Amino acid sequence: MNPWDGLLYGLSVAFTVEHLIAALIGALLGTVMGLVPGIGPVSGAAILLPLTYVFDPLTGMIVIAGMFYGIMYGGSTTSILLNIPGDAPSVVSAFEGYPLAQSGRAGPALGITAIASFIGGTGSVIVLSMVAAPVAQVAIVFGSAEYFALTLGGLLVLARIMGGSLTAGLLPLAFGLLLGVLGEDAISGDARFTFGVREAYQGVSIVALAVGLFGLTEILRIIIQKGSTPYVGSLGWRQLIPTTSDMRNSAGSWFRGSGIGFGLGLLPGPSISLATLLSYRTESMVGRDRHKFGKGAVSGLAGPESANNAAATSSMIPLLALGLPFSATLAVMLVAMQVHGIQPGPQLVTTNPDLFWGLIASLLIGNVMLLVLNVNLIRVWVAVLRVPNWALLPSVVALCWAGVYTFRLSWFDLAVAAALAVIGFFMVRYNFQLVPVLLGALIGPLVERHFRQGLTAANGDLTYFITQPIAAGIWIAVLLVIVALPIVRWFLGRRRKASLVTTANEHHPSV
Amino acid sequence: MTTPDDVAPSDPATADEPLEQRSATLAWRIAGVIGLIVAAVTAWIAWHNYPLGTLDRPGSAFFPLLVAALMAVASVIALIEARGATFGYEPIAWRRFGIAAGVILGGAGLLPILGFLPVALVGTTGLAILIEGKFHWKIPVTMTLVTFGIWFVFEQLLGIALP
């Protein structure tokens, strides 16, 4: 099936009244979650996960796709209106968005954001639909050596990308790998490090990890700051629709941002944040209204917002084609699919084209829903922002408890989530990264499986892992990224604001 | 009701200047030492309890030992890098932190024993009073609504049993 037929077929599967309502619910819930301080895409999606249990697989995926985009849009909204980014990718949105809102142009700023997100997301979905199936075709011949290179190499790149120093990424990665070992060994059936606790046999659940490390940790961080209820003043709703000159100033930025986002989204790690930063930096040099940068330049908002959604979408290619999630958000997406019995990977497109193309179409529907919702409901979002912290944060804690427990009906998961909240609090405080913990725990078992299976297949010959041509190519790419990265960081760090962002990134690691 | 005075001038998210950088040497050294201990304990347990196997048929102790080795290496790097490490200092109200962490930990521990409704009701009300700084009749009313709302969504709408 060629990509266009596939996309049309997917739309024909996904385009029913029931599915549209599902997308609407997802986008609505996602946006509300994105508005809640401390709830980024990772913990937001994890908390909402139980809500999708009742749907059939495709409907569940459509709800999740809607949430995925909704959460990111919600994060941008708080950035623009309050200068409080909901998550790392929306840090950049505050640079130009907040000054715009301050000068009474909050409406157009949110409008530009909605259009930019739509263009970035939709363009990226269309390219994704063309690329994902061919990549899956290539991946179908991958053996243990290739998967070992992809999983371990991906984790090492991630640990190196996150944080400035080696320690900040490597120590959390080792911690995560260790958490991943806990539980029943998939090959031998041995119960490892369970100390006789029956509930621990299943291992550490991703929901407990995501909610504990990203949701509860952030809530603790907000609670300990006194008087932290945000204030939303009168925002001057002179008009919601951007002016013609706004459109003219941001038109080029939408496409540049989409391109940057799509390319960087393919990298493991905090690629979405990196994409928004790089797009901001690019717009500050070539944007039409670059002379207004820092005082509310529309192009500095439009570019990064397109990059944000484009990267979020293209980062799904490795997930769909290889079954490997390389960001914390995608890890939750993967679990959401597994809950519904969908195992993404090279086989999905051939064994289950309904789901594969339906999933891609659902991303498209999610994007459209978001545009429809946001243009109409901006006033409602502002009302949500006025809910004081004393009412909001405890409610989120109760929701976290309920969400973690109901995932596997396990007290062990609850205990793990609560313990990780406290550990995560201190890790964030002292500049340790949280994402490698989550991905180490999730991908670690895959590394182990392919390592052991590979050794068995190669009769104990360790050179097997680097002599297979594709695996060797992946290892060379891993080395290149690790070497090239300091250069990119230097480029981004030249601007003072960019260095501020790296600080903010470390404090909002919910990529 | 919120007023402009509610905005804390020290709120780091709205502050324009970067946070004050302080030395994280001690914290990183503690992390390094904890890492070494964890690595040693992991290796000891794996070595004594699970089969190592052979290279062509690795057992369930193989990978944990490799992870322990990685942990040890990372911990040593942490001890070396600790010298110049800094972190963005934010003052912590330790009493607030202790209570909040206590509610989150205690709630998670008690919830499966006492049930969702009582634990969430008491826990959320306590947290709300902590955040607001004083008791207000709105707090228990709101938290009762929220707790029962979550219970209703999970139990009735989704059909998932809460404890």
XYZ file of C-alpha atoms in Angstrom:
674
model
C 0.000 0.000 0.000
C 1.511 3.350 -0.943
C 1.501 6.118 1.662
C -1.351 8.145 0.154
C -3.596 5.120 -0.135
C -2.539 4.160 3.358
C -3.391 7.552 4.775
C -6.743 7.624 2.978
C -7.425 4.086 4.144
C -6.505 5.058 7.698
C -8.824 8.050 7.520
C -11.635 5.833 6.245
C -11.093 3.554 9.250
C -10.733 6.355 11.761
C -13.273 8.833 10.457
C -16.433 7.962 12.338
C -18.550 10.063 14.665
C -17.481 7.908 17.589
C -13.796 8.400 16.803
C -14.183 12.132 16.303
C -15.800 12.405 19.723
C -12.954 10.317 21.126
C -10.407 12.685 19.583
C -12.311 15.629 21.019
C -12.332 14.092 24.516
C -8.624 13.341 24.238
C -7.675 16.827 23.099
C -9.888 18.367 25.796
C -8.475 16.256 28.659
C -4.957 16.662 27.321
C -5.177 20.435 27.177
C -6.524 20.607 30.741
C -3.671 18.347 31.897
C -1.183 20.518 30.038
C -2.493 23.578 31.860
C -1.949 22.029 35.285
C 1.402 23.166 36.625
C 3.860 20.335 36.999
C 2.003 18.011 34.713
C 3.958 17.696 31.501
C 3.252 15.330 28.616
C 4.811 12.354 30.403
C 2.943 12.337 33.662
C -0.171 13.772 32.032
C -0.368 10.904 29.574
C 0.455 8.404 32.334
C -2.324 9.706 34.578
C -4.840 9.697 31.743
C -3.838 6.186 30.679
C -6.460 4.359 32.795
C -9.168 6.477 31.189
C -8.463 4.793 27.839
C -8.937 1.238 29.133
C -12.631 1.246 28.338
C -12.167 1.895 24.611
C -11.318 -0.534 21.816
C -7.672 -0.304 20.640
C -8.141 2.162 17.790
C -10.460 4.454 19.744
C -8.029 4.293 22.658
C -5.174 5.313 20.384
C -7.196 8.201 18.973
C -7.922 9.444 22.498
C -4.229 9.186 23.329
C -3.146 10.989 20.145
C -5.575 13.801 20.961
C -4.201 13.993 24.504
C -0.639 13.991 23.233
C -1.180 17.131 21.186
C -3.536 18.673 23.732
C -1.009 18.416 26.544
C 1.616 20.194 24.502
C -0.747 22.953 23.501
C -1.780 23.388 27.133
C 1.874 23.711 28.125
C 2.380 26.471 25.584
C -0.700 28.299 26.847
C 0.678 28.676 30.367
C 4.008 29.756 28.876
C 2.386 32.545 26.912
C -0.136 33.731 29.493
C 1.833 33.281 32.723
C 5.454 32.850 31.692
C 5.268 29.461 33.437
C 6.192 26.727 30.977
C 4.219 23.532 31.617
C 7.022 21.404 30.217
C 10.467 21.722 28.666
C 9.447 22.150 25.011
C 7.243 25.123 25.830
C 9.982 27.044 27.651
C 10.859 28.756 24.392
C 7.226 29.761 23.788
C 7.468 32.131 26.736
C 10.324 34.152 25.157
C 8.127 35.922 22.630
C 4.690 34.714 23.704
C 4.754 36.281 27.168
C 5.786 39.750 25.933
C 3.021 39.497 23.340
C 0.463 38.651 26.041
C 1.784 41.476 28.203
C 1.213 43.965 25.419
C -2.443 42.926 25.199
C -2.006 40.546 22.295
C -2.551 37.254 24.149
C -5.352 36.311 21.753
C -3.300 36.537 18.554
C -0.380 34.835 20.323
C -2.557 31.825 21.179
C -4.053 31.899 17.695
C -0.593 31.844 16.092
C 0.345 28.983 18.418
C -2.693 26.961 17.399
C -2.021 27.460 13.678
C 1.722 26.778 14.096
C 1.033 23.570 16.034
C -1.419 22.491 13.365
C 0.980 23.116 10.461
C 3.955 21.505 12.220
C 1.947 18.500 13.329
C 0.068 17.937 10.080
C 3.112 18.356 7.833
C 5.034 15.978 10.024
C 2.250 13.363 9.976
C 2.201 13.443 6.185
C 5.969 12.907 5.941
C 5.741 10.270 8.669
C 3.138 8.347 6.704
C 5.542 8.239 3.761
C 8.605 7.254 5.770
C 7.358 4.909 8.493
C 6.386 1.964 6.294
C 9.682 1.880 4.289
C 11.688 2.114 7.524
C 9.664 -0.772 8.901
C 10.474 -2.734 5.730
C 14.185 -2.277 6.408
C 13.818 -3.062 10.093
C 12.115 -6.367 9.457
C 15.503 -8.016 8.853
C 17.011 -6.584 12.055
C 18.431 -9.178 14.421
C 19.717 -9.006 17.948
C 22.930 -7.183 16.980
C 20.971 -4.350 15.352
C 18.463 -4.069 18.173
C 21.217 -4.199 20.753
C 23.007 -1.340 18.959
C 19.773 0.664 18.675
C 18.694 0.208 22.284
C 22.028 0.570 24.073
C 23.314 3.167 21.596
C 20.091 5.134 21.972
C 20.369 5.084 25.757
C 24.006 6.210 25.667
C 23.191 9.067 23.280
C 20.326 10.022 25.563
C 22.487 9.991 28.683
C 25.042 12.150 26.895
C 22.507 14.614 25.457
C 20.768 15.201 28.767
C 22.645 17.487 31.087
C 26.053 19.046 30.656
C 28.275 16.656 32.553
C 28.761 12.930 32.140
C 27.566 12.180 35.668
C 24.243 13.980 35.289
C 23.115 11.543 32.609
C 25.114 8.389 33.278
C 24.364 7.864 36.964
C 20.583 8.212 36.442
C 20.853 5.846 33.468
C 22.540 3.209 35.628
C 19.835 3.714 38.254
C 17.151 3.245 35.611
C 18.779 0.104 34.184
C 18.884 -1.291 37.693
C 15.170 -0.593 38.203
C 14.541 -2.372 34.906
C 16.306 -5.517 36.120
C 13.955 -5.817 39.085
C 11.290 -8.488 38.704
C 10.975 -11.756 36.858
C 13.709 -12.469 34.292
C 11.947 -12.929 30.950
C 14.360 -15.633 29.748
C 15.011 -17.837 32.793
C 12.006 -16.988 34.945
C 14.232 -16.179 37.948
C 12.788 -13.552 40.284
C 15.498 -10.929 40.621
C 15.827 -8.493 43.546
C 12.236 -9.086 44.620
C 13.103 -10.187 48.182
C 10.036 -12.381 48.299
C 7.593 -9.569 47.574
C 4.995 -11.089 45.266
C 3.885 -7.803 43.696
C 7.483 -7.032 42.716
C 7.615 -9.988 40.305
C 5.964 -7.870 37.606
C 8.771 -5.358 37.838
C 8.489 -1.589 38.147
C 5.529 -0.240 36.179
C 6.062 2.547 33.699
C 3.060 4.405 35.086
C 4.572 4.400 38.568
C 7.861 5.615 37.102
C 6.318 8.356 34.984
C 3.869 9.606 37.592
C 6.388 9.379 40.432
C 9.366 10.911 38.690
C 7.614 13.527 36.619
C 4.232 14.234 38.201
C 4.683 13.899 41.954
C 8.264 15.212 41.887
C 7.111 18.393 40.176
C 4.183 18.789 42.561
C 6.567 18.540 45.513
C 8.707 21.204 43.869
C 5.744 23.550 43.503
C 4.363 22.930 47.000
C 7.565 23.876 48.774
C 7.577 27.309 47.157
C 5.374 29.628 49.140
C 2.575 31.629 47.554
C 2.868 29.973 44.225
C -0.687 30.418 42.957
C -0.304 32.053 39.574
C -2.203 35.189 38.808
C -3.943 35.657 35.508
C -4.677 39.302 35.038
C -7.002 40.818 32.512
C -5.371 39.894 29.282
C -6.905 42.350 26.881
C -8.956 40.254 24.492
C -9.162 42.885 21.814
C -9.171 40.196 19.173
C -8.435 36.517 18.913
C -7.595 36.308 15.244
C -4.019 37.217 14.280
C -3.719 40.216 11.964
C -2.596 39.945 8.360
C 0.837 41.222 9.290
C 1.088 38.565 12.025
C 0.310 35.939 9.420
C 2.841 37.373 6.990
C 5.515 37.508 9.685
C 4.990 33.928 10.770
C 4.329 32.181 7.450
C 7.981 31.371 6.732
C 8.629 30.471 10.356
C 5.945 27.800 10.316
C 7.694 25.918 7.526
C 11.250 26.440 8.778
C 10.157 25.339 12.248
C 8.378 22.281 10.867
C 11.501 21.233 8.956
C 13.808 21.681 11.944
C 11.367 19.877 14.194
C 10.911 16.935 11.874
C 14.660 16.389 11.503
C 15.577 16.692 15.162
C 12.558 14.686 16.279
C 14.244 11.577 14.899
C 17.040 11.810 17.489
C 16.688 10.099 20.846
C 16.413 12.155 23.998
C 15.154 15.696 24.517
C 14.892 16.248 20.797
C 11.695 18.262 21.069
C 13.240 20.849 23.384
C 16.327 20.975 21.199
C 14.168 21.531 18.120
C 12.267 24.434 19.693
C 15.530 26.053 20.769
C 17.165 25.636 17.395
C 14.089 27.025 15.673
C 14.054 30.052 17.992
C 17.710 30.640 17.258
C 17.090 30.344 13.520
C 14.148 32.753 13.604
C 16.175 35.294 15.540
C 18.527 35.383 12.552
C 16.187 35.052 9.564
C 12.644 35.757 10.894
C 10.798 38.627 9.215
C 10.344 40.550 12.445
C 13.716 39.649 13.985
C 14.253 43.274 15.061
C 11.430 42.790 17.577
C 12.958 39.708 19.237
C 12.579 39.727 23.014
C 9.750 42.257 22.788
C 7.123 39.982 21.293
C 8.157 38.841 17.816
C 5.509 36.648 16.226
C 8.032 34.619 14.234
C 9.885 33.688 17.446
C 6.679 32.092 18.662
C 5.456 30.549 15.414
C 8.730 28.774 14.523
C 9.293 26.966 17.828
C 5.617 25.999 18.111
C 5.723 24.367 14.677
C 9.024 22.713 15.581
C 7.487 21.430 18.813
C 4.628 19.569 17.133
C 6.663 18.470 14.136
C 9.322 16.928 16.381
C 6.725 15.307 18.608
C 5.242 13.642 15.548
C 8.433 12.580 13.799
C 9.770 11.137 17.050
C 7.044 8.545 16.584
C 8.793 7.044 13.548
C 11.289 4.997 15.601
C 8.389 3.911 17.802
C 6.119 2.838 14.965
C 8.778 1.318 12.731
C 11.108 -0.238 15.313
C 8.994 -0.451 18.448
C 11.553 1.618 20.349
C 10.468 4.673 22.350
C 13.245 7.221 22.626
C 11.551 9.823 24.769
C 9.651 9.558 28.010
C 6.391 10.630 26.363
C 6.720 7.958 23.694
C 7.443 5.408 26.403
C 4.009 6.141 27.832
C 2.504 5.994 24.339
C 4.088 2.561 23.915
C 2.557 1.351 27.168
C -0.796 2.750 26.083
C -0.546 0.685 22.902
C 0.575 -2.435 24.764
C -2.357 -2.113 27.169
C -4.573 -2.412 24.106
C -2.589 -5.340 22.768
C -0.833 -3.363 20.031
C 2.892 -4.065 19.677
C 4.413 -1.411 17.409
C 7.377 -2.494 15.347
C 8.285 -3.638 11.859
C 5.497 -6.209 11.764
C 2.673 -3.840 12.633
C 2.278 -2.367 9.136
C 1.911 -5.791 7.505
C 0.075 -7.735 10.207
C -2.259 -4.990 11.282
C -2.563 -2.265 8.611
C -5.904 -1.171 10.104
C -4.183 -0.123 13.297
C -1.021 1.198 11.675
C -2.754 3.521 9.241
C -5.588 4.211 11.645
C -3.024 5.344 14.179
C -1.380 7.711 11.705
C -4.776 9.037 10.664
C -5.662 9.524 14.307
C -2.653 11.813 14.687
C -4.064 13.875 11.850
C -7.509 13.954 13.458
C -5.970 14.908 16.798
C -4.314 17.891 15.146
C -7.511 19.095 13.511
C -9.470 18.690 16.755
C -6.928 20.733 18.598
C -7.204 23.590 16.135
C -10.997 23.531 16.353
C -10.955 23.343 20.151
C -8.383 25.976 20.800
C -9.739 28.687 18.644
C -13.083 28.321 20.407
C -12.121 27.545 23.964
C -9.275 29.912 24.798
C -11.482 31.658 27.344
C -12.204 28.331 29.056
C -8.477 27.583 29.323
C -7.908 30.929 30.959
C -10.604 30.052 33.492
C -8.800 26.778 34.253
C -5.641 28.762 34.930
C -7.477 30.751 37.603
C -8.035 27.657 39.749
C -5.823 28.237 42.783
C -2.999 25.847 43.644
C -4.571 24.729 46.927
C -7.414 23.174 44.996
C -5.447 21.990 41.961
C -2.340 20.312 43.375
C -4.003 18.039 45.971
C -6.514 16.962 43.327
C -3.667 16.004 41.023
C -2.022 14.026 43.842
C -5.260 12.084 44.419
C -5.556 11.478 40.678
C -1.944 10.234 40.600
C -2.658 7.778 43.424
C -5.756 6.480 41.669
C -4.038 6.290 38.258
C -0.949 4.454 39.520
C -2.932 1.984 41.595
C -5.500 1.125 38.960
C -2.856 0.435 36.291
C -2.078 -2.991 37.824
C -4.044 -2.898 41.079
C -0.748 -3.067 42.940
C 0.283 -1.455 46.222
C 3.879 -1.994 45.169
C 3.442 0.444 42.259
C 2.061 3.084 44.625
C 5.009 2.680 46.973
C 7.473 2.905 44.062
C 5.813 6.060 42.698
C 5.856 7.791 46.088
C 9.473 6.826 46.773
C 10.552 7.991 43.319
C 8.825 11.335 43.929
C 11.148 12.029 46.856
C 14.238 10.624 45.109
C 13.367 12.591 41.975
C 13.007 15.785 43.995
C 16.590 15.573 45.181
C 17.853 14.447 41.783
C 16.336 17.473 40.057
C 17.631 19.772 42.763
C 21.203 18.633 42.233
C 21.081 18.636 38.444
C 20.626 14.932 37.820
C 18.436 14.072 34.848
C 15.208 12.113 35.276
C 14.525 10.984 31.706
C 17.439 8.470 31.622
C 15.967 6.802 34.726
C 12.627 6.243 33.021
C 14.043 5.117 29.691
C 16.759 3.018 31.305
C 14.100 1.135 33.232
C 11.926 0.701 30.153
C 14.535 -0.047 27.470
C 16.991 -1.848 29.778
C 15.103 -5.161 29.582
C 15.224 -4.916 25.763
C 18.988 -4.330 25.878
C 19.370 -7.380 28.093
C 17.159 -9.575 25.933
C 18.936 -8.754 22.676
C 22.321 -9.024 24.351
C 21.636 -12.508 25.685
C 19.865 -13.731 22.568
C 22.659 -12.320 20.405
C 25.331 -14.056 22.440
C 23.476 -17.331 22.220
C 22.999 -16.957 18.457
C 26.692 -16.118 17.977
C 27.880 -18.914 20.271
C 29.352 -16.483 22.766
C 31.259 -14.428 20.189
C 31.182 -10.814 21.418
C 32.391 -9.399 18.081
C 29.003 -10.357 16.607
C 27.558 -7.102 17.955
C 29.892 -4.855 15.973
C 30.670 -6.856 12.859
C 27.117 -6.952 11.467
C 27.097 -4.125 8.887
C 23.902 -2.342 9.990
C 24.833 -2.637 13.660
C 28.288 -1.241 12.904
C 26.661 1.673 11.061
C 24.419 2.394 14.064
C 27.403 2.387 16.417
C 29.251 4.831 14.136
C 26.175 7.101 14.115
C 26.024 6.918 17.918
C 29.662 7.981 18.137
C 29.065 10.827 15.669
C 26.092 12.191 17.636
C 28.054 12.060 20.868
C 30.916 13.966 19.220
C 28.736 16.460 17.323
C 26.579 17.330 20.291
C 28.953 19.666 22.152
C 29.205 21.699 18.926
C 25.420 22.127 18.684
C 25.261 23.031 22.357
C 27.943 25.672 21.879
C 25.919 27.142 19.005
C 22.762 27.304 21.102
C 24.575 28.556 24.179
C 25.853 31.689 22.481
C 22.645 33.491 23.270
C 22.088 34.386 26.868
C 18.462 33.341 26.724
C 19.465 29.953 25.412
C 21.644 29.354 28.425
C 18.660 30.270 30.556
C 16.713 27.607 28.736
C 19.198 24.882 29.519
C 18.750 25.814 33.153
C 14.996 25.727 32.772
C 15.260 22.421 30.934
C 16.981 20.869 33.839
C 14.153 21.993 36.046
C 11.354 20.901 33.755
C 12.741 17.648 32.489
C 9.357 16.349 31.412
C 10.260 16.027 27.766
C -9.830 34.666 44.708
C -6.377 35.552 43.574
C -4.878 38.983 43.677
C -1.671 40.342 42.186
C -0.072 39.988 45.632
C -0.246 36.241 45.267
C 2.640 36.294 42.839
C 5.730 35.459 44.835
C 8.567 37.695 43.679
C 10.957 34.817 44.243
C 9.003 32.418 42.023
C 11.828 30.925 39.976
C 9.654 30.231 36.974
C 8.810 33.905 36.540
C 12.150 35.335 37.622
C 14.236 36.623 34.759
C 17.689 36.138 36.252
C 19.196 32.666 36.331
C 19.224 30.981 39.725
C 22.107 31.547 42.074
C 24.671 28.817 41.471
C 25.974 27.006 44.534
C 28.390 24.151 44.934
C 26.864 20.708 44.567
C 30.105 18.968 45.495
C 28.772 17.416 48.698
C 25.550 16.211 47.083
C 27.419 14.663 44.164
C 29.869 12.966 46.502
C 26.958 11.516 48.487
C 25.371 10.359 45.219
C 28.672 8.780 44.178
C 29.058 6.939 47.475
C 25.435 5.733 47.416
C 26.003 4.602 43.821
C 29.074 2.581 44.825
C 27.206 0.951 47.710
C 24.229 0.122 45.488
C 26.569 -1.281 42.826
C 28.358 -3.456 45.389
C 25.117 -4.736 46.953
C 23.628 -5.440 43.508
C 26.707 -7.339 42.410
C 26.818 -9.310 45.684
C 23.152 -10.329 45.503
C 23.354 -11.202 41.796
C 26.549 -13.219 42.245
C 25.228 -15.254 45.145
C 21.635 -15.820 44.086
C 21.377 -16.096 40.330
C 23.209 -18.241 37.787
C 25.917 -16.516 35.785
C 25.778 -18.953 32.891
C 28.333 -18.979 30.112
C 29.074 -16.523 27.294
C 27.014 -18.496 24.795
C 24.237 -19.040 27.312
C 24.283 -16.109 29.742
C 22.257 -16.608 32.926
C 20.099 -14.156 34.848
C 23.026 -12.774 36.877
C 24.936 -11.681 33.772
C 23.180 -8.430 32.958
C 22.727 -7.247 36.581
C 26.494 -7.621 37.037
C 27.121 -5.497 33.930
C 24.672 -2.852 35.216
C 26.424 -2.910 38.589
C 29.715 -2.322 36.773
C 28.208 0.625 34.860
C 26.828 1.992 38.131
C 30.268 1.729 39.727
C 31.927 3.510 36.792
C 29.277 6.262 36.814
C 29.705 6.659 40.580
C 33.463 7.035 40.266
C 32.943 9.652 37.530
C 30.492 11.413 39.861
C 33.100 11.482 42.626
C 35.644 12.943 40.194
C 33.258 15.498 38.662
C 31.878 16.486 42.085
C 34.678 18.984 42.598
C 33.329 21.544 40.155
C 29.629 20.641 40.282
C 27.081 23.388 40.888
C 23.308 23.584 41.102
C 20.751 26.389 40.800
C 19.980 27.149 44.417
C 16.369 27.487 45.452
C 15.525 27.877 49.115
C 13.482 24.976 50.481
C 10.917 25.318 53.248
C 11.951 22.036 54.864
C 8.898 21.769 57.102
C 6.612 22.157 54.103
C 8.693 19.642 52.203
C 8.571 17.168 55.064
C 4.797 17.398 55.414
C 4.152 17.231 51.667
C 6.511 14.284 51.181
C 4.986 12.629 54.243
C 1.475 12.954 52.838
C 2.523 11.574 49.440
C 4.471 8.653 50.971
C 2.026 7.948 53.794
C -0.976 8.185 51.507
C 0.581 5.738 49.061
C 1.311 3.343 51.925
C -2.077 3.577 53.611
C -4.282 3.746 50.523
C -4.295 0.001 49.773
C -5.008 -0.737 53.464
C -7.613 1.867 54.414
C -9.150 2.435 50.977
C -9.087 5.295 48.503
C -11.879 7.486 49.869
C -10.694 8.078 53.453
C -7.013 8.367 52.562
C -7.538 10.700 49.605
C -10.000 12.806 51.577
C -7.647 13.339 54.512
C -4.523 13.557 52.334
C -5.831 16.134 49.882
C -7.378 18.264 52.626
C -4.089 18.229 54.524
C -2.111 19.192 51.428
C -4.575 21.966 50.579
C -4.272 23.463 54.070
C -0.490 23.234 53.770
C -0.500 25.035 50.420
C -3.035 27.695 51.437
C -1.348 28.226 54.806
C -4.623 28.342 56.726
C -7.877 26.479 57.156
C -10.842 27.595 55.171
C -14.288 26.012 54.889
C -13.876 25.876 51.117
C -11.012 23.393 51.458
C -12.801 20.341 52.902
C -15.838 20.999 50.689
C -13.744 21.159 47.506
C -11.635 18.170 48.438
C -14.703 16.078 49.265
C -16.109 16.904 45.828
C -12.788 16.128 44.137
C -12.262 12.834 45.973
C -15.756 11.594 45.263
C -15.453 12.858 41.682
C -12.322 10.775 41.050
C -13.895 7.794 42.803
C -17.014 8.156 40.657
C -15.032 8.367 37.391
C -12.936 5.296 38.173
C -15.524 3.101 39.885
C -18.684 4.032 38.047
C -17.675 5.346 34.625
C -14.610 3.198 33.996
C -15.581 0.215 36.103
C -12.104 -0.021 37.691
C -12.196 -0.938 41.373
C -10.318 1.369 43.736
C -9.302 -0.068 47.107
